[in-house]
mmCIF file of C-alpha atoms in Angstrom:
data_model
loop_
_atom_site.group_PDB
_atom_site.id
_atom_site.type_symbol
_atom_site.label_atom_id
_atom_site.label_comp_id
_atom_site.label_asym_id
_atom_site.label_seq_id
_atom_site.Cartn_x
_atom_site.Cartn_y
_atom_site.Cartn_z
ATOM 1 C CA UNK A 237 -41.222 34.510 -15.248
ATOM 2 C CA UNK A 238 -41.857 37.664 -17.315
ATOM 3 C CA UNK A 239 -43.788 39.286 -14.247
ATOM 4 C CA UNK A 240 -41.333 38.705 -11.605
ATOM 5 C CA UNK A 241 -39.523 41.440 -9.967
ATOM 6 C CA UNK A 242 -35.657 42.017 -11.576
ATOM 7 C CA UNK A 243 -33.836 41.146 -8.607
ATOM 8 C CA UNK A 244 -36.102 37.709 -8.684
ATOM 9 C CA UNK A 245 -35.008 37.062 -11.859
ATOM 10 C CA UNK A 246 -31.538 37.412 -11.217
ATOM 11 C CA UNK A 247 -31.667 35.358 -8.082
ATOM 12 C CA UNK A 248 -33.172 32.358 -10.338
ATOM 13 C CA UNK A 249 -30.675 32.660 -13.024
ATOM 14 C CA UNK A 250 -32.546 31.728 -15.830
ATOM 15 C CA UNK A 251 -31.433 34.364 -17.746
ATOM 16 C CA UNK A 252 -27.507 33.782 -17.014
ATOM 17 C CA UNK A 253 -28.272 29.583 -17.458
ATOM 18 C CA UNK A 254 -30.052 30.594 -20.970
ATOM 19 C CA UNK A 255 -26.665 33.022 -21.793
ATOM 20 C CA UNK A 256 -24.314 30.207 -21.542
ATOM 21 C CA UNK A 257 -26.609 27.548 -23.291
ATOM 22 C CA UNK A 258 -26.593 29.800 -26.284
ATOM 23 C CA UNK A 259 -22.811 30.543 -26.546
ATOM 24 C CA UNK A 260 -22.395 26.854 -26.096
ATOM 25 C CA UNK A 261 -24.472 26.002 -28.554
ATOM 26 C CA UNK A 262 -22.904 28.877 -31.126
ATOM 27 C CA UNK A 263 -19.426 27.676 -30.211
ATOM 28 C CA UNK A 264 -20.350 24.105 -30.891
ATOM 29 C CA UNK A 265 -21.461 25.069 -34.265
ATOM 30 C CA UNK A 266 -18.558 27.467 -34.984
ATOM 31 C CA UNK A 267 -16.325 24.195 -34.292
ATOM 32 C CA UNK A 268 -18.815 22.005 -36.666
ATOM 33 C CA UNK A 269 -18.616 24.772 -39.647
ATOM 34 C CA UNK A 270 -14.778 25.266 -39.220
ATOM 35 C CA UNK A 271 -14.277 21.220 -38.892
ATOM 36 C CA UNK A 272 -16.371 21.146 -42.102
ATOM 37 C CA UNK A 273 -14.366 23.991 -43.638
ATOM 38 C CA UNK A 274 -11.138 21.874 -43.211
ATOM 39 C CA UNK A 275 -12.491 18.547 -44.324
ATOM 40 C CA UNK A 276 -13.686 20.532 -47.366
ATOM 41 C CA UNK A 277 -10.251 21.663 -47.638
ATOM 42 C CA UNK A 278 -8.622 18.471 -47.739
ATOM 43 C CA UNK A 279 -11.091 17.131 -50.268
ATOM 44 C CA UNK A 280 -10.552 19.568 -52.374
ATOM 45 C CA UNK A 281 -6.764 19.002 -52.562
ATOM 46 C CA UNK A 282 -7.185 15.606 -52.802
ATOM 47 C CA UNK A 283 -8.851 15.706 -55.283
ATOM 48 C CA UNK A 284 -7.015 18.528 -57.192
ATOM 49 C CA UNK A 285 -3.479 15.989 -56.481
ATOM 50 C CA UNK A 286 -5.292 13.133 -58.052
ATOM 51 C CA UNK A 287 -6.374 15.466 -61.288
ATOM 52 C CA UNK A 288 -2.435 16.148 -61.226
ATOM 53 C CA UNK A 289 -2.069 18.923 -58.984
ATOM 54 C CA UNK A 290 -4.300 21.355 -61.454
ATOM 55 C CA UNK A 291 -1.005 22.606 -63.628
ATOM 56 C CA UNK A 292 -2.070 23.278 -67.279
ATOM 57 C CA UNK A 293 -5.343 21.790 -66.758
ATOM 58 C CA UNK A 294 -8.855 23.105 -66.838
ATOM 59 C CA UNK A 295 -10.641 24.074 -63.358
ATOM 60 C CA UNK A 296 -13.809 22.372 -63.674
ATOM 61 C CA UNK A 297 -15.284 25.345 -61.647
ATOM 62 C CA UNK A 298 -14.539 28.021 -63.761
ATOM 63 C CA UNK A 299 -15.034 25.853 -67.222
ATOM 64 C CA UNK A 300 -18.131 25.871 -68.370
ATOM 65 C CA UNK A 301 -19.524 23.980 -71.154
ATOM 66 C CA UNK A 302 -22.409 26.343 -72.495
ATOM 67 C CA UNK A 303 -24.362 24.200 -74.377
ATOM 68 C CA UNK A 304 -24.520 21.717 -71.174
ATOM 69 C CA UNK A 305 -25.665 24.637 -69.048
ATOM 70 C CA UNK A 306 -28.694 25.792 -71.251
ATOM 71 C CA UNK A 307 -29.589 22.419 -71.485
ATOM 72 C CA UNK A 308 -29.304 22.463 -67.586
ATOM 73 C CA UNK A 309 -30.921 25.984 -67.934
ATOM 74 C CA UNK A 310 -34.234 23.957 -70.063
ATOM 75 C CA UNK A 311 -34.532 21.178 -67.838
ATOM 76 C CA UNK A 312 -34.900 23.379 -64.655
ATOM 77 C CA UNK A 313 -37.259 25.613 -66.480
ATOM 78 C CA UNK A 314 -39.351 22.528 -67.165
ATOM 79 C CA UNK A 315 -39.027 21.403 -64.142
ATOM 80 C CA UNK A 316 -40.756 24.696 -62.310
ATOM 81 C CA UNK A 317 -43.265 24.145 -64.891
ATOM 82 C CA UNK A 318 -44.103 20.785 -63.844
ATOM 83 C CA UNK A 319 -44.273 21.756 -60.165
ATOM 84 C CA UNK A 320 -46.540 24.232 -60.725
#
């Protein structure tokens, strides 16, 4: 295909078939990432209406228990050293 003449290549299309397979394909996932995005969404909010709508109470995000986190920190360290 790569030696043919440009005018032969355009007559077979390959080119313009392989063009539309990719921006189906990218589409496709676009609609799979933003259908994600909105189920992620609606879990989140779920859950944040079951925790009672997050007014006065700690994000669990942004709160961070430090001692849990070194340990976290230790273990992962460990971990790597194990692997190795």
């Amino acid at each position: 295909f790569v030696g043919l003449p440009n005018h032969e290549k355009d007559r077979l299309g390959y080119e313009f078939m392989l063009f539309r397979k990719l921006q189906d394909l990218v589409r496709n996932c676009d609609r799979t990432v933003k259908r994600n995005e909105e189920k992620l969404r609606a879990e989140i909010a779920r859950m944040q209406k079951q925790r009672g709508g997050g007014s006065g109470r700690e994000d669990p995000v942004t709160s961070v228990n430090e001692e849990q986190l070194e340990a976290c920190a230790v273990n992962v360290a460990k971990l790597e050293q194990l692997e190795e």
